[in-house]
Amino acid sequence: CGAGGDDEDSYTNLDALGRFPVYEREETLARLLNRETLLTKLQKVFLESAPEMLVDFSQAVRDDDLETARSKAHSLKGNSSSIGGERFSKLVFCMERAAKARDVAFLHGQLSRVEQEFAALVEILESFQVAGEDRATASGTDVKQTEPGASVKSSQAGGRLP
């Protein structure tokens, strides 16, 4: 699943997830044509809306409400992918597939991992949001480009700020 395979049962193979960064700023900016302001806005919307989606997803898993779990996982996947949350996006894609396959045991078994990956992504995004606000306030304008070294390639990188 993490490797992007199309095999319906591949959602249970999460070994490849470690290859993906928690946050991929440079590639996301490139997809957005280097519009830093747009990325900042998308991240802000994610930070405002995704926690409630995660709560709804988690509750659906706990309640064995597979259709709601699938739907919420799908929304979380798209939203996190659009802001550069590569690892979390891949993980909730696996969860979406598990819900579709009605694999309740897998969903329950991976729920804490989903919550941990979400927390790691939020921590990094909040750091970038604060850094962007500080720079915009200091310069009087929105940040227009990423400084060198701004990309966080893995969770071990600790969320370097631009």
CSV table of C-alpha atoms in Angstrom, one decimal:
chain,number,residue,atom,x,y,z
A,1,CYS,CA,0.0,0.0,0.0
A,2,GLY,CA,2.7,2.5,1.0
A,3,ALA,CA,4.5,1.6,-2.2
A,4,GLY,CA,1.5,2.5,-4.2
A,5,GLY,CA,0.7,-1.0,-5.4
A,6,ASP,CA,-2.7,-1.7,-7.0
A,7,ASP,CA,-3.1,-5.1,-5.3
A,8,GLU,CA,-6.3,-4.9,-3.2
A,9,ASP,CA,-4.6,-6.8,-0.4
A,10,SER,CA,-1.4,-4.7,-0.4
A,11,TYR,CA,-3.0,-2.3,2.1
A,12,THR,CA,-1.6,-4.5,4.9
A,13,ASN,CA,2.0,-4.1,3.8
A,14,LEU,CA,3.0,-0.9,5.6
A,15,ASP,CA,6.8,-1.5,5.4
A,16,ALA,CA,7.3,1.0,2.6
A,17,LEU,CA,5.8,3.9,4.5
A,18,GLY,CA,9.1,4.7,6.1
A,19,ARG,CA,10.5,5.7,2.6
A,20,PHE,CA,8.1,8.6,2.4
A,21,PRO,CA,8.7,11.9,4.2
A,22,VAL,CA,6.4,13.2,6.9
A,23,TYR,CA,6.3,16.5,5.0
A,24,GLU,CA,7.5,17.2,1.5
A,25,ARG,CA,7.6,21.0,1.1
A,26,GLU,CA,9.7,21.4,-2.1
A,27,GLU,CA,7.7,19.0,-4.2
A,28,THR,CA,4.4,20.4,-2.9
A,29,LEU,CA,5.5,23.9,-3.7
A,30,ALA,CA,6.6,22.8,-7.2
A,31,ARG,CA,3.1,21.3,-7.8
A,32,LEU,CA,1.6,24.7,-6.7
A,33,LEU,CA,3.9,26.6,-9.1
A,34,ASN,CA,6.0,27.9,-6.1
A,35,ARG,CA,3.0,29.8,-4.8
A,36,GLU,CA,4.1,30.0,-1.1
A,37,THR,CA,1.0,32.0,-0.1
A,38,LEU,CA,-1.3,29.3,-1.6
A,39,LEU,CA,0.6,26.5,0.3
A,40,THR,CA,0.3,28.5,3.5
A,41,LYS,CA,-3.4,28.9,3.0
A,42,LEU,CA,-3.9,25.2,2.2
A,43,GLN,CA,-2.0,24.2,5.3
A,44,LYS,CA,-4.0,26.6,7.4
A,45,VAL,CA,-7.2,25.0,6.1
A,46,PHE,CA,-5.8,21.6,6.8
A,47,LEU,CA,-4.8,22.5,10.3
A,48,GLU,CA,-8.3,23.8,11.0
A,49,SER,CA,-10.3,21.0,9.4
A,50,ALA,CA,-8.3,17.8,9.6
A,51,PRO,CA,-8.4,17.3,13.4
A,52,GLU,CA,-12.1,17.0,13.3
A,53,MET,CA,-11.9,14.6,10.4
A,54,LEU,CA,-9.4,12.5,12.3
A,55,VAL,CA,-11.7,12.4,15.3
A,56,ASP,CA,-14.6,11.4,13.1
A,57,PHE,CA,-12.4,8.7,11.4
A,58,SER,CA,-11.1,7.4,14.7
A,59,GLN,CA,-14.6,7.2,16.2
A,60,ALA,CA,-15.9,5.4,13.0
A,61,VAL,CA,-13.1,2.8,13.4
A,62,ARG,CA,-13.9,2.3,17.1
A,63,ASP,CA,-17.6,1.9,16.2
A,64,ASP,CA,-16.9,-0.4,13.2
A,65,ASP,CA,-18.6,2.1,11.0
A,66,LEU,CA,-16.7,1.0,7.9
A,67,GLU,CA,-18.4,3.3,5.4
A,68,THR,CA,-17.8,6.4,7.5
A,69,ALA,CA,-14.2,5.3,8.2
A,70,ARG,CA,-13.6,4.8,4.4
A,71,SER,CA,-15.1,8.2,3.6
A,72,LYS,CA,-13.1,10.0,6.3
A,73,ALA,CA,-9.9,8.2,5.3
A,74,HIS,CA,-10.5,9.2,1.7
A,75,SER,CA,-10.9,12.9,2.7
A,76,LEU,CA,-7.9,12.8,5.0
A,77,LYS,CA,-5.8,11.2,2.2
A,78,GLY,CA,-6.7,14.0,-0.3
A,79,ASN,CA,-6.3,16.8,2.1
A,80,SER,CA,-3.0,15.7,3.5
A,81,SER,CA,-1.6,14.9,0.0
A,82,SER,CA,-2.5,18.4,-1.2
A,83,ILE,CA,-0.3,20.0,1.5
A,84,GLY,CA,2.7,17.7,1.3
A,85,GLY,CA,1.8,15.2,4.1
A,86,GLU,CA,3.2,12.3,2.1
A,87,ARG,CA,3.5,9.6,4.7
A,88,PHE,CA,0.2,10.3,6.4
A,89,SER,CA,-1.5,10.4,3.1
A,90,LYS,CA,-0.2,7.0,2.1
A,91,LEU,CA,-1.1,5.6,5.5
A,92,VAL,CA,-4.7,6.8,5.4
A,93,PHE,CA,-4.9,5.4,1.8
A,94,CYS,CA,-4.1,2.0,3.3
A,95,MET,CA,-6.8,2.6,5.9
A,96,GLU,CA,-9.3,3.5,3.2
A,97,ARG,CA,-8.6,0.3,1.4
A,98,ALA,CA,-8.8,-1.7,4.6
A,99,ALA,CA,-12.3,-0.2,5.3
A,100,LYS,CA,-13.4,-1.0,1.8
A,101,ALA,CA,-12.1,-4.6,2.4
A,102,ARG,CA,-14.0,-4.7,5.7
A,103,ASP,CA,-10.8,-5.5,7.6
A,104,VAL,CA,-11.8,-4.3,11.0
A,105,ALA,CA,-8.9,-6.0,12.8
A,106,PHE,CA,-6.4,-4.1,10.6
A,107,LEU,CA,-8.2,-0.8,11.1
A,108,HIS,CA,-8.2,-1.2,14.9
A,109,GLY,CA,-4.6,-2.4,14.9
A,110,GLN,CA,-3.3,0.7,12.9
A,111,LEU,CA,-5.5,3.4,14.5
A,112,SER,CA,-2.8,4.5,17.0
A,113,ARG,CA,-0.3,4.7,14.1
A,114,VAL,CA,-2.6,6.9,12.2
A,115,GLU,CA,-3.0,9.2,15.2
A,116,GLN,CA,0.8,9.3,15.7
A,117,GLU,CA,1.6,10.1,12.1
A,118,PHE,CA,-1.1,12.8,12.1
A,119,ALA,CA,0.5,14.4,15.2
A,120,ALA,CA,3.9,14.4,13.6
A,121,LEU,CA,2.6,16.1,10.5
A,122,VAL,CA,0.6,18.7,12.4
A,123,GLU,CA,3.7,19.5,14.5
A,124,ILE,CA,5.8,20.2,11.4
A,125,LEU,CA,3.0,22.2,9.7
A,126,GLU,CA,2.4,24.3,12.7
A,127,SER,CA,6.2,25.1,12.8
A,128,PHE,CA,6.0,26.3,9.2
A,129,GLN,CA,2.9,28.3,9.9
A,130,VAL,CA,4.5,30.1,12.8
A,131,ALA,CA,7.7,30.7,10.8
A,132,GLY,CA,5.8,32.0,7.9
A,133,GLU,CA,3.8,34.4,10.1
A,134,ASP,CA,6.9,35.7,11.7
A,135,ARG,CA,8.6,36.3,8.4
A,136,ALA,CA,5.5,37.9,6.9
A,137,THR,CA,5.2,40.2,9.9
A,138,ALA,CA,8.9,41.1,9.8
A,139,SER,CA,8.9,41.9,6.1
A,140,GLY,CA,5.4,43.2,5.8
A,141,THR,CA,4.6,40.7,3.0
A,142,ASP,CA,3.8,37.1,2.4
A,143,VAL,CA,6.7,34.7,1.9
A,144,LYS,CA,7.1,34.0,-1.8
A,145,GLN,CA,9.7,31.2,-2.0
A,146,THR,CA,11.3,28.5,0.1
A,147,GLU,CA,14.7,29.1,1.4
A,148,PRO,CA,17.3,26.4,0.9
A,149,GLY,CA,17.0,23.5,3.3
A,150,ALA,CA,13.3,24.0,4.0
A,151,SER,CA,12.2,20.5,2.9
A,152,VAL,CA,11.7,17.9,5.6
A,153,LYS,CA,12.6,14.6,4.1
A,154,SER,CA,11.8,12.4,7.1
A,155,SER,CA,10.5,12.5,10.6
A,156,GLN,CA,14.1,12.1,11.8
A,157,ALA,CA,14.9,15.5,10.3
A,158,GLY,CA,12.9,17.1,13.1
A,159,GLY,CA,11.0,19.6,11.0
A,160,ARG,CA,13.7,22.1,10.1
A,161,LEU,CA,12.3,25.5,9.6
A,162,PRO,CA,13.0,27.6,6.5
